[in-house]
mmCIF file of N, CA and C in Angstrom:
data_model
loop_
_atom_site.group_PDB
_atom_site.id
_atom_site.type_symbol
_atom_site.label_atom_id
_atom_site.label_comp_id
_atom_site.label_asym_id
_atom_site.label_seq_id
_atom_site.Cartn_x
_atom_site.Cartn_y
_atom_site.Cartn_z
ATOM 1 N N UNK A 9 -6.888 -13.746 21.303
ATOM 2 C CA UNK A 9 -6.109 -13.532 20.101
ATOM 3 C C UNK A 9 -7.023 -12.968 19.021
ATOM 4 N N UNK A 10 -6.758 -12.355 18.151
ATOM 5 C CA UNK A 10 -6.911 -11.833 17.211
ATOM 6 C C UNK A 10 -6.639 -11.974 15.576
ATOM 7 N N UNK A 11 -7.464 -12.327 14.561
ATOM 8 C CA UNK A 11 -7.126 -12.530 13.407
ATOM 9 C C UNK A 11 -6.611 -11.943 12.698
ATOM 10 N N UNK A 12 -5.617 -11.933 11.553
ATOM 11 C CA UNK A 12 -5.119 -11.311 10.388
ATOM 12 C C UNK A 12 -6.616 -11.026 9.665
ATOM 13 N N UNK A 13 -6.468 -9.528 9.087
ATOM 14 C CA UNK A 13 -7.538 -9.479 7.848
ATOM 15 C C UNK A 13 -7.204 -10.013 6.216
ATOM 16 N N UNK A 14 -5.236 -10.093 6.493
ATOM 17 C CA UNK A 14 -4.740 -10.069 4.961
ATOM 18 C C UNK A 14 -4.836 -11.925 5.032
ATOM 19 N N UNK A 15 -3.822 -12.702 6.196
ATOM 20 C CA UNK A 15 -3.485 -13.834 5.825
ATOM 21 C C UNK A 15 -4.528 -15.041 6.939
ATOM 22 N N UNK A 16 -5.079 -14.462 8.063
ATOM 23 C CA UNK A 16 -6.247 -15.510 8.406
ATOM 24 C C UNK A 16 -5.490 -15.759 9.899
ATOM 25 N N UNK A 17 -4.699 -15.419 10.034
ATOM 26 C CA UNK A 17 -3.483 -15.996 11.329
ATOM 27 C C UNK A 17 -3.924 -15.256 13.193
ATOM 28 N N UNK A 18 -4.200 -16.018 13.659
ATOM 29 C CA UNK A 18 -4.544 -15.959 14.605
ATOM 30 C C UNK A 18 -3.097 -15.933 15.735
ATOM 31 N N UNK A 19 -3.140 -14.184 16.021
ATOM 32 C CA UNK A 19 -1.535 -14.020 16.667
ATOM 33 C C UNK A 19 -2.009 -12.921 18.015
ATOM 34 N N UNK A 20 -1.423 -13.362 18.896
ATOM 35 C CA UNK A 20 -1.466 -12.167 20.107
ATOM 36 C C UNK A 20 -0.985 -10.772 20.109
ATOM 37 N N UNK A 21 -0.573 -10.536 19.194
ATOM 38 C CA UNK A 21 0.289 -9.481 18.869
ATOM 39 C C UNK A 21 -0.263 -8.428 17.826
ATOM 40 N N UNK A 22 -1.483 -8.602 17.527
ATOM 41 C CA UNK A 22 -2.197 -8.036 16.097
ATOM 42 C C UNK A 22 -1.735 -6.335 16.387
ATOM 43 N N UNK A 23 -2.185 -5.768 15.197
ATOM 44 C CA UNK A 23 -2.081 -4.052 15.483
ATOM 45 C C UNK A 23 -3.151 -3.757 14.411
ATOM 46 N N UNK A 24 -3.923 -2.406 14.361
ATOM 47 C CA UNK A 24 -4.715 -2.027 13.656
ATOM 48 C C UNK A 24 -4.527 -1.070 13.173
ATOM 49 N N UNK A 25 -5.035 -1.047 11.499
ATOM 50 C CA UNK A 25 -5.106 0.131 10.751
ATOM 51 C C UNK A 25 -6.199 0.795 10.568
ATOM 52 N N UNK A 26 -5.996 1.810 10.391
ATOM 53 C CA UNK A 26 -7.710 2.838 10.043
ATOM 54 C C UNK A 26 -7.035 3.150 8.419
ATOM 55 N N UNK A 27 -8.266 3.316 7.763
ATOM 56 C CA UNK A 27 -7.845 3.757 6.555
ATOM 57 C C UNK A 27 -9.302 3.800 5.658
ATOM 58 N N UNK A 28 -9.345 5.293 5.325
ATOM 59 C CA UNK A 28 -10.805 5.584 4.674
ATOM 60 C C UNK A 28 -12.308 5.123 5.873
ATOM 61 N N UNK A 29 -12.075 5.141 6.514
ATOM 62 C CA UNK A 29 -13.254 4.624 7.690
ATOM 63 C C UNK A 29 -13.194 3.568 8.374
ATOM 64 N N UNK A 30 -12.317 2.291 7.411
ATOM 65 C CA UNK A 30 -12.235 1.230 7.921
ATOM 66 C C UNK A 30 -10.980 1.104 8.550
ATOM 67 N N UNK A 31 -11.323 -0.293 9.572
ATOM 68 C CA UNK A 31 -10.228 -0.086 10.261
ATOM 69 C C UNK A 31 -10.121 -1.976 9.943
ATOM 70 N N UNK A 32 -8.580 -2.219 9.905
ATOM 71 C CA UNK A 32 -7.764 -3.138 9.620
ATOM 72 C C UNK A 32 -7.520 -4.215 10.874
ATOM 73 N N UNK A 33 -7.125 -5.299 10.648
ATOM 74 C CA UNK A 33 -6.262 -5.893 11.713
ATOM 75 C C UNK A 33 -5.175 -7.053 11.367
ATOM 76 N N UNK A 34 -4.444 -6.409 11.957
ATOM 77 C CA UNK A 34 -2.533 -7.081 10.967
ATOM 78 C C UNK A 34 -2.175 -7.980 11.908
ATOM 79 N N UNK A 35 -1.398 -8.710 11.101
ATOM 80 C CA UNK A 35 -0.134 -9.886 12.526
ATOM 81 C C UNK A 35 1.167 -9.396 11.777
ATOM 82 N N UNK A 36 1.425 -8.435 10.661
ATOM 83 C CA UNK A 36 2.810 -8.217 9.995
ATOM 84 C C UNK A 36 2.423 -6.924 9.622
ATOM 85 N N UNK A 37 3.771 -6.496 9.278
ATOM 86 C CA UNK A 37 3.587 -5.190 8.143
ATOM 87 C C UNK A 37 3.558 -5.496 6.992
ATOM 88 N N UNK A 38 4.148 -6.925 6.785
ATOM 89 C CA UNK A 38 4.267 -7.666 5.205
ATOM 90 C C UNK A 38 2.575 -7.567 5.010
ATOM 91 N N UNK A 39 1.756 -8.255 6.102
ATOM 92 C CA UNK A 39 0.420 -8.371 5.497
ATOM 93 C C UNK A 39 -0.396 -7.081 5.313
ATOM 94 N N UNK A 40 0.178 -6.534 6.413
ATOM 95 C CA UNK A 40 -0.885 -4.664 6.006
ATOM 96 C C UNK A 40 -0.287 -4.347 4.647
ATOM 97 N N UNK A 41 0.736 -4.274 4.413
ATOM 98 C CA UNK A 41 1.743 -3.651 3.008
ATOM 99 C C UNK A 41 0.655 -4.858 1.749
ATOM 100 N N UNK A 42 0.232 -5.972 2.475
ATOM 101 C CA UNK A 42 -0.201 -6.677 0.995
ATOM 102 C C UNK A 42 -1.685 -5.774 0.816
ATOM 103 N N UNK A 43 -2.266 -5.793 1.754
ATOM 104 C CA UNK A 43 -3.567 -5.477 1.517
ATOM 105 C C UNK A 43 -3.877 -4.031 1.586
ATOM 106 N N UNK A 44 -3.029 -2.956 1.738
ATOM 107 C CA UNK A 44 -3.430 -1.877 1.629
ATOM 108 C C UNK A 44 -2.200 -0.711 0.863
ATOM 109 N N UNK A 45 -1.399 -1.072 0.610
ATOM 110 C CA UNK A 45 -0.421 -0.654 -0.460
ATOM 111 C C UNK A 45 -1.085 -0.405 -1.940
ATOM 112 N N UNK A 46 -1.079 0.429 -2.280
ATOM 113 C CA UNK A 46 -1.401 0.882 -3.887
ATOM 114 C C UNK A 46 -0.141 0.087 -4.567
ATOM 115 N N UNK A 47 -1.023 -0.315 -5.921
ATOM 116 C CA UNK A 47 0.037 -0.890 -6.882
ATOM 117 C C UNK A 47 0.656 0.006 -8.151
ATOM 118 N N UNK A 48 1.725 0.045 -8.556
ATOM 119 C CA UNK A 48 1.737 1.076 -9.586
ATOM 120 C C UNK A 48 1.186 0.265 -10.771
ATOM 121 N N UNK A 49 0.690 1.278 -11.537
ATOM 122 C CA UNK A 49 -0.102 0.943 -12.583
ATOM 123 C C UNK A 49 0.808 0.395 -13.839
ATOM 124 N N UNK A 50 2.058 0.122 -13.876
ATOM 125 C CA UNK A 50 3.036 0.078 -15.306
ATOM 126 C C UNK A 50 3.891 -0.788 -14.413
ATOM 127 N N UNK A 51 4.406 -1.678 -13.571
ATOM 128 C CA UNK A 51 5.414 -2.723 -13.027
ATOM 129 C C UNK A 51 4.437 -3.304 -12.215
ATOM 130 N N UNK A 52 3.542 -2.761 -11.811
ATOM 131 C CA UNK A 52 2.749 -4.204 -10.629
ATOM 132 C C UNK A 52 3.293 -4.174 -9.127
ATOM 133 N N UNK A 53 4.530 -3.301 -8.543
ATOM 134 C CA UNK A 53 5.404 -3.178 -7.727
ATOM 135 C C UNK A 53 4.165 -2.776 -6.610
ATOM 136 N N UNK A 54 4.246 -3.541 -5.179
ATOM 137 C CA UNK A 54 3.148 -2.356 -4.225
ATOM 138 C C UNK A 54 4.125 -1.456 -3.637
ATOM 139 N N UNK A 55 3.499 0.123 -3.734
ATOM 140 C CA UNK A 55 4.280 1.274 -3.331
ATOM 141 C C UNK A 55 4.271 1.717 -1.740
ATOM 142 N N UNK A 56 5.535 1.117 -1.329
ATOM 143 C CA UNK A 56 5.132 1.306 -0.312
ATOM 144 C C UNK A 56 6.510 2.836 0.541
ATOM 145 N N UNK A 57 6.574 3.142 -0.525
ATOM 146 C CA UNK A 57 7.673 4.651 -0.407
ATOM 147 C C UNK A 57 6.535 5.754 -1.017
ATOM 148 N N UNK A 58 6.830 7.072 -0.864
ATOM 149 C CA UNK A 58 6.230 8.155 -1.335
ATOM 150 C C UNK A 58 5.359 8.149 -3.103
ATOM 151 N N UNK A 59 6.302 7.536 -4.207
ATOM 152 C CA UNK A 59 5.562 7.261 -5.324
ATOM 153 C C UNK A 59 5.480 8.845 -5.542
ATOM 154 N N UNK A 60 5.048 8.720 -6.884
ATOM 155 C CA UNK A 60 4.712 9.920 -7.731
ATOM 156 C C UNK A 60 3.383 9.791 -8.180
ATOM 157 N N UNK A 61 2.891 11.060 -8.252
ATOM 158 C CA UNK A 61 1.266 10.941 -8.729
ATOM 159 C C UNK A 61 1.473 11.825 -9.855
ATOM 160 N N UNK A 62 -0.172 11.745 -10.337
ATOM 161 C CA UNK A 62 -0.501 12.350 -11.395
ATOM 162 C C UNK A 62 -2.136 12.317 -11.167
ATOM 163 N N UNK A 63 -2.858 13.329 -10.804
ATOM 164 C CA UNK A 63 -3.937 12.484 -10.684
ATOM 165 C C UNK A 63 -3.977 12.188 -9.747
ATOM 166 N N UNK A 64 -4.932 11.392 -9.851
ATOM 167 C CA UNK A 64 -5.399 10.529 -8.982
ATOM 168 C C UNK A 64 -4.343 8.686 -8.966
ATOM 169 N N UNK A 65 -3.840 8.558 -9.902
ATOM 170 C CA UNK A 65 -2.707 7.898 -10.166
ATOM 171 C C UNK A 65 -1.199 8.004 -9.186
ATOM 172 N N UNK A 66 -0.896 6.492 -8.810
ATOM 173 C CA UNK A 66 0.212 6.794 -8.459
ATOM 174 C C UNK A 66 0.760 5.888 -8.340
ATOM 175 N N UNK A 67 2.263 6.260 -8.863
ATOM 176 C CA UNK A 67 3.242 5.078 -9.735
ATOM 177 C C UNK A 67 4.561 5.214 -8.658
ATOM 178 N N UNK A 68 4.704 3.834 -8.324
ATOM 179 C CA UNK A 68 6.398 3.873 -8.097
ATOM 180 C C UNK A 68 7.178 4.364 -7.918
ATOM 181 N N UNK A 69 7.504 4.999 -9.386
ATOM 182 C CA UNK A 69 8.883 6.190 -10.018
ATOM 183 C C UNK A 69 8.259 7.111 -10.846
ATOM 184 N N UNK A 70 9.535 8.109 -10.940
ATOM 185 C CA UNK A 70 9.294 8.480 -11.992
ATOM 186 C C UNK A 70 9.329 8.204 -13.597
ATOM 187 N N UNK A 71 9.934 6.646 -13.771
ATOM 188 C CA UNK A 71 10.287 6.107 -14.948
ATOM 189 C C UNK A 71 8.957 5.381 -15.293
ATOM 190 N N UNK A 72 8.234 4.652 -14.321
ATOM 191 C CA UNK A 72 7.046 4.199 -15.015
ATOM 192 C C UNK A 72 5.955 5.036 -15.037
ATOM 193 N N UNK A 73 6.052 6.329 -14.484
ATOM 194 C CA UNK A 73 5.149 7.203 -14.650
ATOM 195 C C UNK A 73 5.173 7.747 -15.929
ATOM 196 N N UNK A 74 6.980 8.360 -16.771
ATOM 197 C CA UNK A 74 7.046 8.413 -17.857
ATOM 198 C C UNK A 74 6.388 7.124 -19.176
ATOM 199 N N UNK A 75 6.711 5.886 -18.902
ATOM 200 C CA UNK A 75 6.316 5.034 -19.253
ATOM 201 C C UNK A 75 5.085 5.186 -19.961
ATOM 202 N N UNK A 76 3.829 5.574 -18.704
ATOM 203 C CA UNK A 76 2.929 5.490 -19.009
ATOM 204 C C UNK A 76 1.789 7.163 -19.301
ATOM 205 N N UNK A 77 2.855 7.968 -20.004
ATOM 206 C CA UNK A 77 2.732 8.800 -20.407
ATOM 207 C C UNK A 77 2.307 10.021 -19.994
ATOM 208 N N UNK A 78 2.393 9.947 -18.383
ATOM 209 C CA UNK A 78 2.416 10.923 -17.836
ATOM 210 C C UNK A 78 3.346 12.158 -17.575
ATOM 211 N N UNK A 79 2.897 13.368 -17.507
ATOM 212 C CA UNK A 79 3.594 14.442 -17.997
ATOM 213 C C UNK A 79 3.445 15.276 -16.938
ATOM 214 N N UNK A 80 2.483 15.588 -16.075
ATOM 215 C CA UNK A 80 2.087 16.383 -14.862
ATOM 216 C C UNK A 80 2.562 15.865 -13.694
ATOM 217 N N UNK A 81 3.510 15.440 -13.291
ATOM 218 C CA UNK A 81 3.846 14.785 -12.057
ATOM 219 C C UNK A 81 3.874 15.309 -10.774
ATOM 220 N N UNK A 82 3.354 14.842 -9.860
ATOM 221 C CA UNK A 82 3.344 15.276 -8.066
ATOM 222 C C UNK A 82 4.497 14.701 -7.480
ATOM 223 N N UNK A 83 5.360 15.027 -6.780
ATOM 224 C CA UNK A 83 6.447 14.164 -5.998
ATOM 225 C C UNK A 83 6.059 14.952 -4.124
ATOM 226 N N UNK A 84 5.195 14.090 -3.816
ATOM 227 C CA UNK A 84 5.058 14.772 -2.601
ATOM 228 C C UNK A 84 5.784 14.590 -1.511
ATOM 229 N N UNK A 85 7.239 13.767 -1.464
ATOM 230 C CA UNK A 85 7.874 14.092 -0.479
ATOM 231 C C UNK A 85 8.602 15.406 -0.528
ATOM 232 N N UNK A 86 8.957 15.901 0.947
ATOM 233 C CA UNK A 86 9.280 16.929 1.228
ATOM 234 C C UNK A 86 10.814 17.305 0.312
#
């Protein structure tokens, strides 16, 4: 068996993420989504849909992106 990296849980079933070099090891998607989900910077929400950037920034929506006074927005879904 294999450990969670997010919650400690020792499950037969783990799956692994790569991400920036490192590589992960999950027992959920709840726990990969905790530990590797960006947070938006203006609700605290983790983004785990497309989000809008600006920057290097990236928010939620487009409402807390306005919020927080961004004006250049990326919407990179297709």
């Amino acid at each position: 068996m294999a450990k969670c990296d997010q919650c400690g849980n020792d499950y037969d079933k783990v799956f692994q993420v790569s991400l920036d070099g490192q590589t992960y090891t999950f027992d959920s998607f709840e726990c990969a989504i905790q530990k590797l989900a960006p947070t938006c910077p203006h609700c605290s929400v983790r983004i785990i849909g497309h989000g809008v950037e600006q920057g290097d920034i990236i928010y939620c929506c487009a409402h807390c992106a306005a919020q927080e006074g961004a004006s250049a927005l990326t919407d990179r879904a297709p």
